Coordinates of C-alpha atoms in Angstrom, one line a residue:
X1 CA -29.1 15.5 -19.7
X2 CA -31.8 13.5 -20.6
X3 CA -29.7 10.0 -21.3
X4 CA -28.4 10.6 -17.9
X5 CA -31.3 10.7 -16.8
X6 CA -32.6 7.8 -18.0
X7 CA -29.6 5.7 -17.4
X8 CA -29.9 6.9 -13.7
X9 CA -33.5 5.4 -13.3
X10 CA -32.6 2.8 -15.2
X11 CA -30.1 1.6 -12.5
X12 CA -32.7 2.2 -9.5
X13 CA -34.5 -0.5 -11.2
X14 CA -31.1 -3.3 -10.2
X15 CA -30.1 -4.5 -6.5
X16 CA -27.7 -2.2 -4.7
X17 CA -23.9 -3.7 -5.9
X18 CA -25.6 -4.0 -9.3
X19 CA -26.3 -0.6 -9.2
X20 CA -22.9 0.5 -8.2
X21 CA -21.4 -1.4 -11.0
X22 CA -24.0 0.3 -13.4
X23 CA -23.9 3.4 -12.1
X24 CA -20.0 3.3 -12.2
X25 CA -20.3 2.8 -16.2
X26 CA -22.3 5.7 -16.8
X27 CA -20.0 8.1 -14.3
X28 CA -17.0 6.7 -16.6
X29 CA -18.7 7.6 -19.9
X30 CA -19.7 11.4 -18.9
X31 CA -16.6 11.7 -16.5
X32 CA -14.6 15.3 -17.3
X33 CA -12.0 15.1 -19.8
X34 CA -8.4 16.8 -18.7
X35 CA -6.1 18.3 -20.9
X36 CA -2.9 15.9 -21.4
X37 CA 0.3 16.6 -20.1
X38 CA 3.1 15.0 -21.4
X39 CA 3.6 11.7 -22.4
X40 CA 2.4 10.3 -18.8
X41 CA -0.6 12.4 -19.5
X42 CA -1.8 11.1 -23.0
X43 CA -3.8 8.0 -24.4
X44 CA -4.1 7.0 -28.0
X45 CA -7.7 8.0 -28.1
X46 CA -9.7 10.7 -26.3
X47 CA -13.7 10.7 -26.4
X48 CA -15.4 13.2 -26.1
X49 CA -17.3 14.1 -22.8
X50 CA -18.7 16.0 -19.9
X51 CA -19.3 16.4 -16.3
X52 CA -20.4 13.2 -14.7
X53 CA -22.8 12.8 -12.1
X54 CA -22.5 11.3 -8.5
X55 CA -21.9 7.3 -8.6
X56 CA -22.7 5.2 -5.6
X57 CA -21.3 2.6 -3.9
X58 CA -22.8 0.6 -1.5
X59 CA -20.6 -2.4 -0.8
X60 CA -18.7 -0.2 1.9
X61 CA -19.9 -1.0 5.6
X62 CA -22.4 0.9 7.4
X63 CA -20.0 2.6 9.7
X64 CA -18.2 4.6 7.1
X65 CA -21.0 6.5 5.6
X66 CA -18.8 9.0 4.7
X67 CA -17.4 6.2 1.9
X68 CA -20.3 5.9 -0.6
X69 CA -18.3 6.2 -3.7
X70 CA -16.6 4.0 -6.1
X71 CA -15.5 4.5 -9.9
X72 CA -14.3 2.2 -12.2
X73 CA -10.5 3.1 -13.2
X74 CA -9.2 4.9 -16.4
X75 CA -6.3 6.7 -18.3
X76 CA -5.1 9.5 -17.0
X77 CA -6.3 11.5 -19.8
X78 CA -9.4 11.7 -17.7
X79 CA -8.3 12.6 -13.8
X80 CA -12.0 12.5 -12.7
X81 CA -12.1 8.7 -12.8
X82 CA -13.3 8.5 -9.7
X83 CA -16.6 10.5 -10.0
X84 CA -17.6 13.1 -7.4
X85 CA -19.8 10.9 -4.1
X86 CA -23.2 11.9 -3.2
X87 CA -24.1 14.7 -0.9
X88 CA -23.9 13.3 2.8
X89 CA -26.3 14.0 5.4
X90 CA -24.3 15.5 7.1
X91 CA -22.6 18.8 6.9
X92 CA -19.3 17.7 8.5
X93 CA -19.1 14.9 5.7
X94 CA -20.3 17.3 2.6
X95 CA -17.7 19.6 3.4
X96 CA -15.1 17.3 3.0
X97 CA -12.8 16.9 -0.2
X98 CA -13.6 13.9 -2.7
X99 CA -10.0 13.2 -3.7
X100 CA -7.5 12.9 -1.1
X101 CA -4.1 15.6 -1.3
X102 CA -1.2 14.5 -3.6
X103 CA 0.7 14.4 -0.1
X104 CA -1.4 12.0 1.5
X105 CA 1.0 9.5 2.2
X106 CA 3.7 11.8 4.0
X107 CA 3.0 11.4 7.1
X108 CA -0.4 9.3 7.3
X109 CA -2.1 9.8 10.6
X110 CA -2.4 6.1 12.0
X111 CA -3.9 7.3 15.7
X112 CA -7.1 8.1 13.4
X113 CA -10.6 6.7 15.1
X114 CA -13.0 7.5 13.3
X115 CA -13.9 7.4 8.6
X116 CA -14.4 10.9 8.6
X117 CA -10.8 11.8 9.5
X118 CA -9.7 10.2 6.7
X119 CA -7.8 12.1 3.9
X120 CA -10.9 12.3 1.9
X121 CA -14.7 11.3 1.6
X122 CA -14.0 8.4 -0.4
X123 CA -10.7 7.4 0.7
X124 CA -9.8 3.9 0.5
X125 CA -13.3 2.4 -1.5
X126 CA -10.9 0.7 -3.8
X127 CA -10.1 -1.4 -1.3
X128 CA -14.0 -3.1 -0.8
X129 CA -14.2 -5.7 -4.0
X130 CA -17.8 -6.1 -5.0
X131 CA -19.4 -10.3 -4.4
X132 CA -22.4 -11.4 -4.6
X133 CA -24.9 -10.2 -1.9
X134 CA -26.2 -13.1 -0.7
X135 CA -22.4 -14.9 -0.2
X136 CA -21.4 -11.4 1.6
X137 CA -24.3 -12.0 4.0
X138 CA -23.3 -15.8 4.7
X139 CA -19.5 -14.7 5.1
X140 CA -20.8 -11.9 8.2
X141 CA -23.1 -14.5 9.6
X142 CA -20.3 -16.6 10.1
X143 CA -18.4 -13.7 12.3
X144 CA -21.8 -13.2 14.4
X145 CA -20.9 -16.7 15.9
X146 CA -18.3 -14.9 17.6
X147 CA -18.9 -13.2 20.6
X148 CA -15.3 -12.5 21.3
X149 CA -14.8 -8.4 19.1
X150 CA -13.8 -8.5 16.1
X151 CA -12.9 -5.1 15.3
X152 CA -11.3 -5.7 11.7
X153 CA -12.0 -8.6 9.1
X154 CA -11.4 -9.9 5.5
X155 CA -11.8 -13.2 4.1
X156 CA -9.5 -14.5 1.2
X157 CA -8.4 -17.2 -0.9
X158 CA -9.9 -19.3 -3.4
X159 CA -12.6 -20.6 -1.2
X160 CA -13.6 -16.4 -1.6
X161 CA -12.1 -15.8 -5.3
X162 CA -11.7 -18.7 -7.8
X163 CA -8.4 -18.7 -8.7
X164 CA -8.4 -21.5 -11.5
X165 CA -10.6 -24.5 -12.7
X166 CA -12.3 -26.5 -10.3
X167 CA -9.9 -28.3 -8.0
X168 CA -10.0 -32.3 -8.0
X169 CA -7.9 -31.5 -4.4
X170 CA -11.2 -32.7 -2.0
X171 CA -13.6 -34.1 -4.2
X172 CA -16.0 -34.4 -1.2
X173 CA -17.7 -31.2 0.1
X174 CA -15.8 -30.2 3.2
X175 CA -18.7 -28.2 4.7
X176 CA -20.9 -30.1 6.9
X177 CA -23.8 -27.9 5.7
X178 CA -23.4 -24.5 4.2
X179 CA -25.2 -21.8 3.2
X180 CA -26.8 -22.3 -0.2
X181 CA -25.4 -18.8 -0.9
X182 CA -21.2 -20.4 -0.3
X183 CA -22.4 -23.8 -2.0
X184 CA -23.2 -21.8 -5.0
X185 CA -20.3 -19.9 -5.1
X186 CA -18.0 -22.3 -4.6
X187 CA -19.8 -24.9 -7.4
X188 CA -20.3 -27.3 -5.1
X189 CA -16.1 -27.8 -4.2
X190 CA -16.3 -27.4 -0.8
X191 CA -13.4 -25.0 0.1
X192 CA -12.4 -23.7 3.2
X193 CA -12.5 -20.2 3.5
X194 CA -9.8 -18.1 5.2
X195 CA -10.4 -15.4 7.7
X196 CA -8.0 -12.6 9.5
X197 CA -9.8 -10.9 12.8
X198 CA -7.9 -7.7 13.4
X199 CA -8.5 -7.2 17.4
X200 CA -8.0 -4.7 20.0
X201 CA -6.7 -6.9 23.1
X202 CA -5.1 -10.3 22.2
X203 CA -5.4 -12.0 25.4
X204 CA -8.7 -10.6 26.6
X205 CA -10.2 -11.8 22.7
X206 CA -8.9 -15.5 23.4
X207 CA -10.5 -15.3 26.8
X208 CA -13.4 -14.9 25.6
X209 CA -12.9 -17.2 22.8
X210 CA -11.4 -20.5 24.9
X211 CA -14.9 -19.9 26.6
X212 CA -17.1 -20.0 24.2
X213 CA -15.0 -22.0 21.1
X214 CA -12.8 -24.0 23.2
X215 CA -12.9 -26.4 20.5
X216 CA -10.9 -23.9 18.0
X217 CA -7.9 -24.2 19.9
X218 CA -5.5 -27.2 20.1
X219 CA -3.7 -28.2 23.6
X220 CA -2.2 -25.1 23.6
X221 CA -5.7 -23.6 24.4
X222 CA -5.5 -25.8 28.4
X223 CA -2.5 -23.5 29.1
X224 CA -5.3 -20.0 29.0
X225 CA -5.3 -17.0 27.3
X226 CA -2.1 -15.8 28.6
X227 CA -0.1 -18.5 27.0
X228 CA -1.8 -18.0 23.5
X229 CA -1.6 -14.5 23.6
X230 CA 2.0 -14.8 24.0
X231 CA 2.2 -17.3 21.8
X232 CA 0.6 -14.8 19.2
X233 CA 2.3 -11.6 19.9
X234 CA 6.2 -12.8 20.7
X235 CA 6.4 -15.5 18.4
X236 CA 6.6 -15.0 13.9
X237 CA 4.2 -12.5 12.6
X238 CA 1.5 -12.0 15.1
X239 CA -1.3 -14.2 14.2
X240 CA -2.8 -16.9 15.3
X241 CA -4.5 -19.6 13.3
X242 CA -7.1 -21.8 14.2
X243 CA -7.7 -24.0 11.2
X244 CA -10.2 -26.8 9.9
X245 CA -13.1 -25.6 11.9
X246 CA -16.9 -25.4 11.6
X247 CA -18.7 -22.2 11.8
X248 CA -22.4 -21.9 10.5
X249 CA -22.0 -25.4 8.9
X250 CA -19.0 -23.9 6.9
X251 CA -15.5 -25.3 7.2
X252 CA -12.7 -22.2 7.6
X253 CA -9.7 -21.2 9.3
X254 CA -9.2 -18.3 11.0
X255 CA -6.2 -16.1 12.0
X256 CA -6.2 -13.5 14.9
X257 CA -3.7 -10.6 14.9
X258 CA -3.4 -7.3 17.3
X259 CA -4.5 -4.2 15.1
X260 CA -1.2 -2.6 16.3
X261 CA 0.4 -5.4 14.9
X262 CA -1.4 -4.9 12.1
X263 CA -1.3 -1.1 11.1
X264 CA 2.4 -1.7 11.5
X265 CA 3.2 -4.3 8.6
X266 CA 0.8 -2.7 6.6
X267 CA 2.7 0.8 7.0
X268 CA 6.5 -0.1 7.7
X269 CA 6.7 -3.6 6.0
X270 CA 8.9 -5.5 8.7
X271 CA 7.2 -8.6 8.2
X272 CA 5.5 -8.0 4.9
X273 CA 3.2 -11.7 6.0
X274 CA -0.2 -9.9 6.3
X275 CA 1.0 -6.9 4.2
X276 CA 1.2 -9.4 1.5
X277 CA -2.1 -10.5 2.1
X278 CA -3.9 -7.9 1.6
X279 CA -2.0 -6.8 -1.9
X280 CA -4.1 -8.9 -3.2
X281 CA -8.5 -8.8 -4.0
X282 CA -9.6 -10.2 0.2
X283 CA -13.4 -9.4 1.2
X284 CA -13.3 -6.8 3.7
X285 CA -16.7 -7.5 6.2
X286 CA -15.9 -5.4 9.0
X287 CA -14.0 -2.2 8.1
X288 CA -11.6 0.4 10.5
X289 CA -10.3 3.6 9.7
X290 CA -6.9 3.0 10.9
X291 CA -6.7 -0.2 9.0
X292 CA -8.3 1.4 6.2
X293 CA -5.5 3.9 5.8
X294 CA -2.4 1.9 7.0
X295 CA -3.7 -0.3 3.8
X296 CA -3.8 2.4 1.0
X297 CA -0.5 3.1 2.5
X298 CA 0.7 -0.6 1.5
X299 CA -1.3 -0.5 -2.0
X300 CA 0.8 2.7 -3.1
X301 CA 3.8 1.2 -1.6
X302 CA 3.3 -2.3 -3.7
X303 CA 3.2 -0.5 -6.9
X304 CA 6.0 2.0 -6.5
X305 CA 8.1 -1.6 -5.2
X306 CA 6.8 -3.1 -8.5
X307 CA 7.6 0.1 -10.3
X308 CA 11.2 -0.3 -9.4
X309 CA 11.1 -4.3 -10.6
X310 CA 9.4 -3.3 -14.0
X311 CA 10.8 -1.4 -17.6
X312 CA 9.7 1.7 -19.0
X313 CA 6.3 0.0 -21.0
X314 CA 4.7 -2.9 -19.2
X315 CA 1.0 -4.4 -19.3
X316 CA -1.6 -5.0 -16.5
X317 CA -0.6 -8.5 -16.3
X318 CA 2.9 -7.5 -15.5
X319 CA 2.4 -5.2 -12.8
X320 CA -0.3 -7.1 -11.2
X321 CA 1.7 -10.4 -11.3
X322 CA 4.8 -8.2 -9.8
X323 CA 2.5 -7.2 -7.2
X324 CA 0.9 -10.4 -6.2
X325 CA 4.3 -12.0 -6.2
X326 CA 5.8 -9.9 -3.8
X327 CA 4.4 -11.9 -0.8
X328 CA 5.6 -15.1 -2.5
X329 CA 9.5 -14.6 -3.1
X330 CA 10.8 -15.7 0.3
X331 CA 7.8 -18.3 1.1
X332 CA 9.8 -21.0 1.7
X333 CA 6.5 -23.1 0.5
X334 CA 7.1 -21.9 -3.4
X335 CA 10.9 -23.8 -2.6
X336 CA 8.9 -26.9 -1.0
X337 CA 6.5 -29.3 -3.2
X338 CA 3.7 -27.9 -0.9
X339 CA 2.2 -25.1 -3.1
X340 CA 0.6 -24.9 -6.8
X341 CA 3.8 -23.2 -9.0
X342 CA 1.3 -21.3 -11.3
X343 CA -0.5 -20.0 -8.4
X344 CA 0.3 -16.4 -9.0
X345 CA -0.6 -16.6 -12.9
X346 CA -3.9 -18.3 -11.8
X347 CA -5.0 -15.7 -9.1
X348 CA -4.3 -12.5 -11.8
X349 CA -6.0 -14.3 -14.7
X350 CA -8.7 -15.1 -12.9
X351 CA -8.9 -12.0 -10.6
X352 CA -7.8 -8.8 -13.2
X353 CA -10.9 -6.8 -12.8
X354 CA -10.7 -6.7 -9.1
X355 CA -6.5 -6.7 -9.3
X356 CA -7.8 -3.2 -11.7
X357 CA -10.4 -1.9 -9.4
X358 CA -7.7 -2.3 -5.9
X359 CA -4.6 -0.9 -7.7
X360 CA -6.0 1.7 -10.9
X361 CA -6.7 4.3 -9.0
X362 CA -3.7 4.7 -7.2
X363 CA -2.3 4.3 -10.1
X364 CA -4.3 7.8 -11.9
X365 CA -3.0 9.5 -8.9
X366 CA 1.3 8.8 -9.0
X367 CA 2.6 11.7 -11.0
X368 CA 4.9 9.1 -13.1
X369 CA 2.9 6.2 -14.4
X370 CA -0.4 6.3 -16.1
X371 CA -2.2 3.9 -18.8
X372 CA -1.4 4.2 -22.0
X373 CA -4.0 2.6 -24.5
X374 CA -6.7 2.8 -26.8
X375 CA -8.8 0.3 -24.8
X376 CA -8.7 2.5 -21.7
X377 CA -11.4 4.8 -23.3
X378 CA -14.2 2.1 -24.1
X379 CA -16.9 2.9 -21.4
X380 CA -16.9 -1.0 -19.5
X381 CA -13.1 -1.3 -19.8
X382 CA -12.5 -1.6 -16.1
X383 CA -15.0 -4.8 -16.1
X384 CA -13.7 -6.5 -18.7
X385 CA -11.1 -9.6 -18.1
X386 CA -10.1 -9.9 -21.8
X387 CA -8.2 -5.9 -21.6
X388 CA -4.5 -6.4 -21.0
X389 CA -3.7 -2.3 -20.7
X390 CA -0.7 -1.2 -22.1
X391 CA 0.9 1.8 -19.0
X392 CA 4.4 3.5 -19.4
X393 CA 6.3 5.1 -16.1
X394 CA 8.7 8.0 -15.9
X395 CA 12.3 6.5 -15.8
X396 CA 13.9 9.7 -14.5
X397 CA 16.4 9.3 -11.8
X398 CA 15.2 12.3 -9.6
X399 CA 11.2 10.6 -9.7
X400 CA 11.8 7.0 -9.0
X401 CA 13.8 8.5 -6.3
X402 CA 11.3 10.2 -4.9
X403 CA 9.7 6.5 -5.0
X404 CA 12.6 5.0 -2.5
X405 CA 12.0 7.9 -0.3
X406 CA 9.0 6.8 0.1
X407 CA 9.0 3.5 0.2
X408 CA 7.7 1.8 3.9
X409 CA 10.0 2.9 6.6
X410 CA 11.7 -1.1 7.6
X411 CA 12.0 -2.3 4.4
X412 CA 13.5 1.4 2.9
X413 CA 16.1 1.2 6.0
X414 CA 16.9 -2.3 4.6
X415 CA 17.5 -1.0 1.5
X416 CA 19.8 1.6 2.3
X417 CA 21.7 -0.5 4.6
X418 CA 22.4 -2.9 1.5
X419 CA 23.2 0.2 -1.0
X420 CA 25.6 1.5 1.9
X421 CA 27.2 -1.8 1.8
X422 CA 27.2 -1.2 -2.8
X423 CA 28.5 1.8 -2.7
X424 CA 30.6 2.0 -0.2
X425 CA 29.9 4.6 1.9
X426 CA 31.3 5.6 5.3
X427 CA 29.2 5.3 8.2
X428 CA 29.0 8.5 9.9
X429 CA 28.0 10.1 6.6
X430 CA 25.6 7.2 6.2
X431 CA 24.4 7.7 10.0
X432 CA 24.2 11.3 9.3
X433 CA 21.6 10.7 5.8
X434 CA 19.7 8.2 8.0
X435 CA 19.0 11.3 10.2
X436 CA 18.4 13.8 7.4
X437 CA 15.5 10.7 5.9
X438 CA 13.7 10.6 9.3
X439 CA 9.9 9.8 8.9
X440 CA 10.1 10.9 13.0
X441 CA 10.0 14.5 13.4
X442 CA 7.6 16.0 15.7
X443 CA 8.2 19.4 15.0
X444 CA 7.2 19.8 11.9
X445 CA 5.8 18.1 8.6
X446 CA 8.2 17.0 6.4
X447 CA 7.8 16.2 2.8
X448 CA 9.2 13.1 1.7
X449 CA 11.4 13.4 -1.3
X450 CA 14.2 11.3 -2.4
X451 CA 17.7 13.0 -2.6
X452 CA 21.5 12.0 -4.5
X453 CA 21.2 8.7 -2.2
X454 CA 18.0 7.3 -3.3
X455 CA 18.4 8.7 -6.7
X456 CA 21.7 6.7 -7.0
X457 CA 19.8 3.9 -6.0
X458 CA 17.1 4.2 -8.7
X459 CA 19.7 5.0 -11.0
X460 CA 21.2 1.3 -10.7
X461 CA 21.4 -0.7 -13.5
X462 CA 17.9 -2.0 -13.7
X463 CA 19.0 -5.7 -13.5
X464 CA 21.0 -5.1 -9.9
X465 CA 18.1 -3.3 -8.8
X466 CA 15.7 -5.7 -9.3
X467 CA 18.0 -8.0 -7.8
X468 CA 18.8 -6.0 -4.3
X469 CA 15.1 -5.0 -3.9
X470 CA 14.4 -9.1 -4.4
X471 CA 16.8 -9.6 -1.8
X472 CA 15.5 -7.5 0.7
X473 CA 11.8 -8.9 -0.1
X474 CA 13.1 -12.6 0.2
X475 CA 15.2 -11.8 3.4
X476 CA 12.0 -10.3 4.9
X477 CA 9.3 -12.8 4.3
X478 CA 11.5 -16.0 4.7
X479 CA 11.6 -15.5 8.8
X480 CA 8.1 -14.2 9.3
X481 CA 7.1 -17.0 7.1
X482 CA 9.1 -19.8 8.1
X483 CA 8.6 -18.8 11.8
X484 CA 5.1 -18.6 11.3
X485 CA 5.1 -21.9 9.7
X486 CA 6.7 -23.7 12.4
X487 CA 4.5 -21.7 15.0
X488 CA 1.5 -23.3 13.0
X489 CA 2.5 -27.0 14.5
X490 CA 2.1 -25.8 17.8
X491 CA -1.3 -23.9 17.8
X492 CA -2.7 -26.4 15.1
X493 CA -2.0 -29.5 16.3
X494 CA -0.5 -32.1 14.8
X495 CA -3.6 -34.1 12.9
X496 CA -4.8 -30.2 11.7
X497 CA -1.3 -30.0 10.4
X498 CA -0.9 -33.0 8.6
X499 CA -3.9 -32.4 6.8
X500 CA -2.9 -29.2 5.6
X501 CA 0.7 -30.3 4.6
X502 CA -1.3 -33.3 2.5
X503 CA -3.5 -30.6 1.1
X504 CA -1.1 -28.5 0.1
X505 CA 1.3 -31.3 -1.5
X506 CA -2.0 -32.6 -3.8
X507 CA -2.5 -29.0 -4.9
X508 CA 1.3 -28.9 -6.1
X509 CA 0.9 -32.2 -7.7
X510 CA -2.5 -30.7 -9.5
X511 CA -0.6 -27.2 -10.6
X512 CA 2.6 -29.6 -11.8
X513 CA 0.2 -31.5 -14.0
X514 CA -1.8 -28.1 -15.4
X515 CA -0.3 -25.8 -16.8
X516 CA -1.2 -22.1 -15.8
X517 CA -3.8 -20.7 -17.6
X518 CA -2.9 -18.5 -20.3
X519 CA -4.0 -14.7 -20.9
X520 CA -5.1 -14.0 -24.4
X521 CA -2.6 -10.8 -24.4
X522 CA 1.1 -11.0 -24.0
X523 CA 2.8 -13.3 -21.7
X524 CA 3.9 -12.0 -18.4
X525 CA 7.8 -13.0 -19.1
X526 CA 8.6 -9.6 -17.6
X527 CA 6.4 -10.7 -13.9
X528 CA 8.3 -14.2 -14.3
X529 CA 11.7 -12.8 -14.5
X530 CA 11.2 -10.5 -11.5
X531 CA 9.6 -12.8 -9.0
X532 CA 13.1 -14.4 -10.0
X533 CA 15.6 -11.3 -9.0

């Protein structure tokens, strides 16, 4: 008791993310052992420990103060990874569970307004990556220059999180003067930095916005808000992109999509374009609790996809690659010279810890996959870049069926439209299972578990699996992508265009000429060979 004690005031003594990280390490080395169960339960080591205390986090925004926990990952020998939150304020919020139910995802409540009817106290923290505070500040200053609500935002890419040695792309600094908090980040490069604005009322936002950034918007802005709303809405993926403009003496491009629009990909997958997105490490700076939800729903959903894709053993690098290239197999700009070929090698290399602290705990809490190795029970594990974890899944037919079932709603239906096609099946017994799998029934709560259909399906050799799910993946993103691209002429312009086609061709030329750097663990041949299928 009295180590914990003193590494308690010990943290008080570091800023506020430092002391979440700190604070996450001591949680982690007096976190509750639980007896193994089965192979899926077991590491190769086990230390011995004991209850931990209460870990804060306090990268989540201010509106979700139910939210104050984060822990780093680890094996499922030890189910208490993520360590109980502190007490609340209030007695609505303390009364809450910590851990969401095992059934969370059944039938997730996307009409939710407020954090505290989320699943659990701490649902969804794996979601807010930890940056530097004074870079976090400069990124939120840049969305007070917009009047117009924003009610949901991220920022991504590498102008966010380096994905690779510095780029000889813009050897001038693109920002016309930046905060010395983005400069320092960014080493001086320059980059632009990406933003999504999730928004309640599309054309009454770009009102606003052709009034007071009229400048943002190409020609297409002098036809009104009407016009670019439908322009948004009825045309590729939802979002609109205003690119190559100055905010706060910072270059960035921004993308504006309906939160309906949004909750939808992220839960049903029929585009999979911002879905994709946001499988990877963004910067959330303004948070919703609808959002917040229909995105653990597409986390859990990326790994059970890459589940399918991946053998029985498999390493961090493998899943994590398999992930992050799941939003890259039908970009037609991987087919075109117009995008760095190692880019999805460079972004996990460089990005693992926060690939581990988005994707590990929903990881500890899917009943057939856990980590199996000896590093997993070191007490900094989760920070460290150089740890390639070994983790092992269930192959049984009747559990990776159970992981069709509940795969998101358009791309499942996909799915079993192709296998209908496989094996042949007639189509009033095919209309008839469609019924039976309905995520739609108001009268009661059903419980979403895969039957002979879906177990067939996981029971397909592993190489036409991989193959059919690839197809489907490919099939979806290649409209929403291509659509989006062309749609990017229009609202960009043509000079904003060109300069992002040329941008894009010198970083192709630059990842031609490096190769992608390489992971002092095993290769991830397994990744390669499925963002081939």
């Amino acid at each position: 008791m009295a180590v914990r004690q003193l590494s308690l005031s010990k943290a008080l003594r570091y800023g506020p993310e430092n002391q979440s990280l700190l604070l996450v390490r001591i949680g982690w080395q007096y976190r509750q052992p639980h007896a193994p169960h089965g192979l899926l339960r077991s590491f190769a080591t086990q230390s011995p420990s004991e209850p931990g205390k209460a870990t804060g986090y306090s990268d989540l925004p201010s509106d979700s103060a139910s939210s104050k926990t984060f822990s780093s990952p680890s094996s499922r020998s030890s189910r208490s990874s993520v360590s109980t939150p502190a007490q609340s304020p209030s007695s609505k919020a303390s009364s809450r569970p910590n851990k969401p139910p095992e059934d969370w995802d059944d039938n997730p409540d996307l009409t939710i307004s407020a954090f505290s009817q989320l699943p659990s106290s701490n649902f969804g923290v794996n979601q807010h990556m930890v940056i530097n505070d004074e870079f976090k500040e400069a990124l939120r200053q840049i969305l007070w220059q917009f009047r117009a609500p924003i009610r949901y935002a991220f920022a991504y890419g590498s102008g966010v999180f380096p994905q690779g040695k510095a780029s000889s792309v813009s050897p001038e600094n693109l920002h016309s003067s930046p905060s010395p908090a983005i400069s320092k980040v960014q080493k001086g490069e320059g980059k632009m930095i990406d933003f999504i604005f999730g928004v309640s009322y599309t054309q009454h936002w770009h009102s606003l916005n052709l009034q007071q950034h009229r400048d943002h918007y190409s020609a297409v802005g002098s036809l009104g808000s009407s016009f670019v709303s439908r322009i948004q809405d009825k045309w590729g993926a939802g979002v609109y992109f205003n690119p190559y403009v100055t905010v706060n003496g910072t270059l960035i491009k921004y993308g504006v999509v309906n939160l309906d629009t949004l909750c939808r990909d992220l839960s049903e997958w029929d585009t999979l374009y911002l879905a994709g997105r946001l499988q990877k490490p963004v910067k959330i700076l303004r948070d919703d609790p609808r959002v917040r939800l229909a995105n653990q729903v597409n986390l859990i959903s990326a790994v059970r996809t890459a589940l399918l894709l991946l053998p029985s053993s498999f390493n961090e690098h493998e899943l994590y690659s398999t992930i992050a290239g799941i939003s890259y197999m039908g970009d037609p700009r991987m087919s075109l010279p117009t995008e760095n070929p190692h880019k999805v090698a460079n972004m996990v290399n460089n990005q693992l810890p926060n690939f581990r602290r988005l994707y590990a705990p929903l990881i500890e809490n899917l009943p057939n996959v856990a980590f199996q190795d000896a590093r997993c029970s070191r007490p900094n594990w989760a920070d460290d870049p150089t740890t390639n974890a070994t983790l092992v899944q269930d192959m049984d037919p009747v559990k990776r069926g159970n992981m069709v079932r509940r795969l998101p709603k358009s791309f499942r239906q996909k799915l079993y439209f192709r296998y209908q096609s496989k094996f042949q099946i007639p189509q009033l017994e095919f209309n008839k299972m469609l019924e039976e799998t309905s995520d739609e029934d108001p009268t009661r709560i059903k419980r979403r578990q895969g039957g002979r259909f879906e177990q067939r399906i996981a029971g397909d050799d592993q190489q036409a699996l991989k193959t059919e799910v690839g197809g489907i993946i490919k099939k979806t993103i290649r409209w929403a992508s291509m659509s989006q691209s062309i749609k990017g002429f229009v609202t960009a312009g043509f000079s904003r265009t060109l300069r992002y086609l040329m941008e894009k061709r010198q970083k192709y030329k630059q990842g031609r000429s490096t190769p992608s750097q390489e992971t002092k663990e095993k290769p991830t041949d397994q990744a390669k060979e499925n963002l081939k299928a």
